[in-house]
Steps between C-alpha positions, in 0.01 A plus 500: 500500500556127498369296210122456501285255309159638408210352309368645180154648510256232380414685179867556420570129544217424258632763264849349501360160411295640214782714361755221496262243354267702275750728326782257444491514119558875495799504732685803368244746640676475838781722373259761369333521840815508713665765281179703515500474880862617512414796279206589724728489805733753337207721400373498859841599633526784252157624606566479875838668451327810367411583861794321666817511291693323778338174386726499194809510722718611210394209278293675234559270201196276526536174312412131481762225485441144384767254612527139380692210650494190282685287753273590792194505269384839625359817350510817711322829435636790705375858519609800703147621551292560812561157658299337779510495875462174685129553558444606140666179381265297718194698389584524131641153439324273742180626654348725240182659624402629156165407355682474169644164599159349559368657181791358304432150627131528413570625147741228387336338201733216408600680181874530560552789260219704655587404857861607454379855443296501821818474705600856424146638509450382857841601635618150589782481246767411757355150536555429130864434596390163633411393146873445436646488852471244778625760748512879510727707722428870545740738671391859551581818686260789502631844408567696818559197724836395641706223338423259786124547455487310172296184458533160333186312390516139375231263376458195282148611413341213686681236294600322820139490607543744787361814340743710703780754463799599709595856588800636690698820553825537308758767425489642148733776382273662244131584488274318254397143435653184355272216390690175441326216321642154563403349166328167460686230312271546200548879497879535502495660154391817681858524625614541139576866408362475146169368630462770764600779261240376253222511761604846621493623141155352454330624818713768666679691226304816580574507872641851542772381740811325371489122539858379538655157448858384533683534171643185343748443219634199318826351624688226322584193701848441644757305300502134586879515473626849598821438303313423177325818380371322191365211699152433628313717747247451773143600404450878506200682641342824617656648813399796715711813456415663832316781320127572483301575186152646451276245328189714451449830320438673836320781322143603569315412181269801525801735497618369164393628160204313352693427181757308706242268660360196323145372546643194669682720752181695570313173552771357725492808722123472528530137606758599760288768669165323464602135555287417199611217273325650196598817311288814544234608253659838449737755652572871486844650568534876512710778645286797599659843520361833610394632840509141627766265363473123523542178306224242481510139386151355535360160402157351437497139626339229294329327793321630807653430842298299747436804721391733219167579664659593831479879488742523791768353275741772394629555149814311405706810429854525634609856582857614453645846550810566288535118463493452878230250599242658731206261527298220346129534427492880487120526498505879460642465148207313348122518553336202668319386186841452330645299788594217262767711325861402572810707452746760617491877546831679554460864607764769469316744729370318807710512819692182578337475843148511358240315709166350403331785686698759303413325175131564566562875533762564231407698189781325314344164585161621380659596167674161476174319580313691231778435250514128577121469477496665158777272376317187615174614342696576184633143495147367540367724223772375268420137580128564452561673166688200362300226673315378193664377182442744210214412271534481124388813319209493256736446208638188670830657595600511866690806620869444560555432871838504670630195681499706819128571465427137415662399828245714686194320360303336781708647782232739621247217510746308720554804720130572539417143595746527791467863609182646347302493823754702700545744211133593548579617853671797336165649397438586864860572596650697213266773379772661287539183291141378511438555129821318402405209724148482357648445153702206633206310651363190332174309549295214366174596331188354347699502175817340640556252782870586510613788719617705204247778443617854574269796545632629166411168332152521648447859383608409147221239490225711659172510310386817335308700756657317798588754768667291774747220563298224665646258751401248765696372800474145631699242694563279196488526124216247486295701749555817301409339166179348641379811678135582417598866470668414169179389327419831335863554396522157340173564320629825355855375437655752739837397641537497879832479685517210747702589811586219741795623710417572863653845464280604205204631699730711719718623214209621287393732780794710379442467125170642377584551134750410233590744225188708579272194487329414831528154654167349603431185698215292360430359846441824688157649459327584176719501192436779254573370152429840352483497121536120496149465643220528242173685558300185572747393767500845657121501516493150651745610767300814579175302521658244730642770724157660527335167575750417773479840672252395773688179574832680516356765733374233742834320495684823573273564794553148636874497436593853602866421559548347156558664165249377242492569131310352211750342263477336160616139484421482134206638315289190564500553877589738779655465843539704815857575611564521874822634642 
């Protein structure tokens, strides 16, 4: 094919402008994204080769190479992964039809630190190269295609005002992709080995593939006068040896012993897989042995993603089998109500050619899902247990608390603010863990405006003779607090839980009691206060019911399709509830 000049899709052109101008102060993220893309390309090849080993063509050592040229001011990232065909290069690099691009553009906030994380979340990381480059050249050959079916893609990212890219057929000896960044004049330090190694260590140390760079060593300068060995010399410098060295650990973090992994390393790995700039709230790392063997490394994020309430969004769990990457977002490994959890599961038992359909049917997967769910709930229970700072004992002495426990104070409150609403979905989805979930729920109440009251807290404060946990649902906290149904409870000093999440009404259809104490809505029909109602109040209620009998009978006759019931709105007055 002769060289073609094609225009970027309008949204991509807008994206390029925003990336290069909005994220300029956080330039080094480009390397994180391009190395991650190269790793993904190798993972995809490994997966496709499970069913077509010819794709490997004898080259089974998958790796990423980073090449620097100070004179030419270029940085090149090369992988021997799946590669791209000509049409894939056009589709993936120039005319993306993904909704993610539009969503990315709409979500940019102007906060450069936050926006830099959106790049990875929305799958547009390639364009971050234009933060440091005024031109990018991509050469690629898809695995399985002939050498003369490779492609070259070139663009200046719209810097020239054209908003276009060039694409042409070339001959390329090996499969895979090379991305060459022609560095801007103010970004030439990214052609310095020490700088690039530092960034790789910061963002990509846990990439399971080796990342290679050309080895350098110090060489003294030549003698100014070759005949005078004690005379002056030209300045020395670092020179390339012609050998390659691995600059990352190239070891899956989850496969290492926990004692060999620092908290910083755990946090860095989380940031790599989640594209989150902040550390996680908590993590759990375990090797499970028995009838089903697997390793899990799971994280609780500190902030909810923008699409948290999209129930079609799959869980952020990467599935590996014997350290071979199988798929992202393995939804079968985590229930929908825990879709915010990030991490990795590496199975020793699943077949390498496992499909999403097979995952749904596998007993091993069911066991992994149950195990992962229990671990996540265990993390939440631990955070909830240590959420509040310990109170001083009656003798004025506070119990000794470890530094580790002190660090957990307030974390569950943070978690619940972000994810509490979706956690409630589990009441209807996960019958086996319903009781554990109920203990994790928090609400506001007539005794506390903050969403901090658990069912256990409520029960501990119940009045003598109280036989139910009372609650009311409303759209807002103000609406709940000002509900007329609360009059009698305020008068008697009975605490009522105030539930204002949209999911509450639905979720409580699946939770009728807590610890053998029934839950009762104060807004649905007559409320039986049992022993909390004195004899005079009972008689007043009975007299009123008798007096209203004829009226209620006529209303029922007139409104046959409605449910009518005489309800107490307080002992000073009565109302008729229609439903």
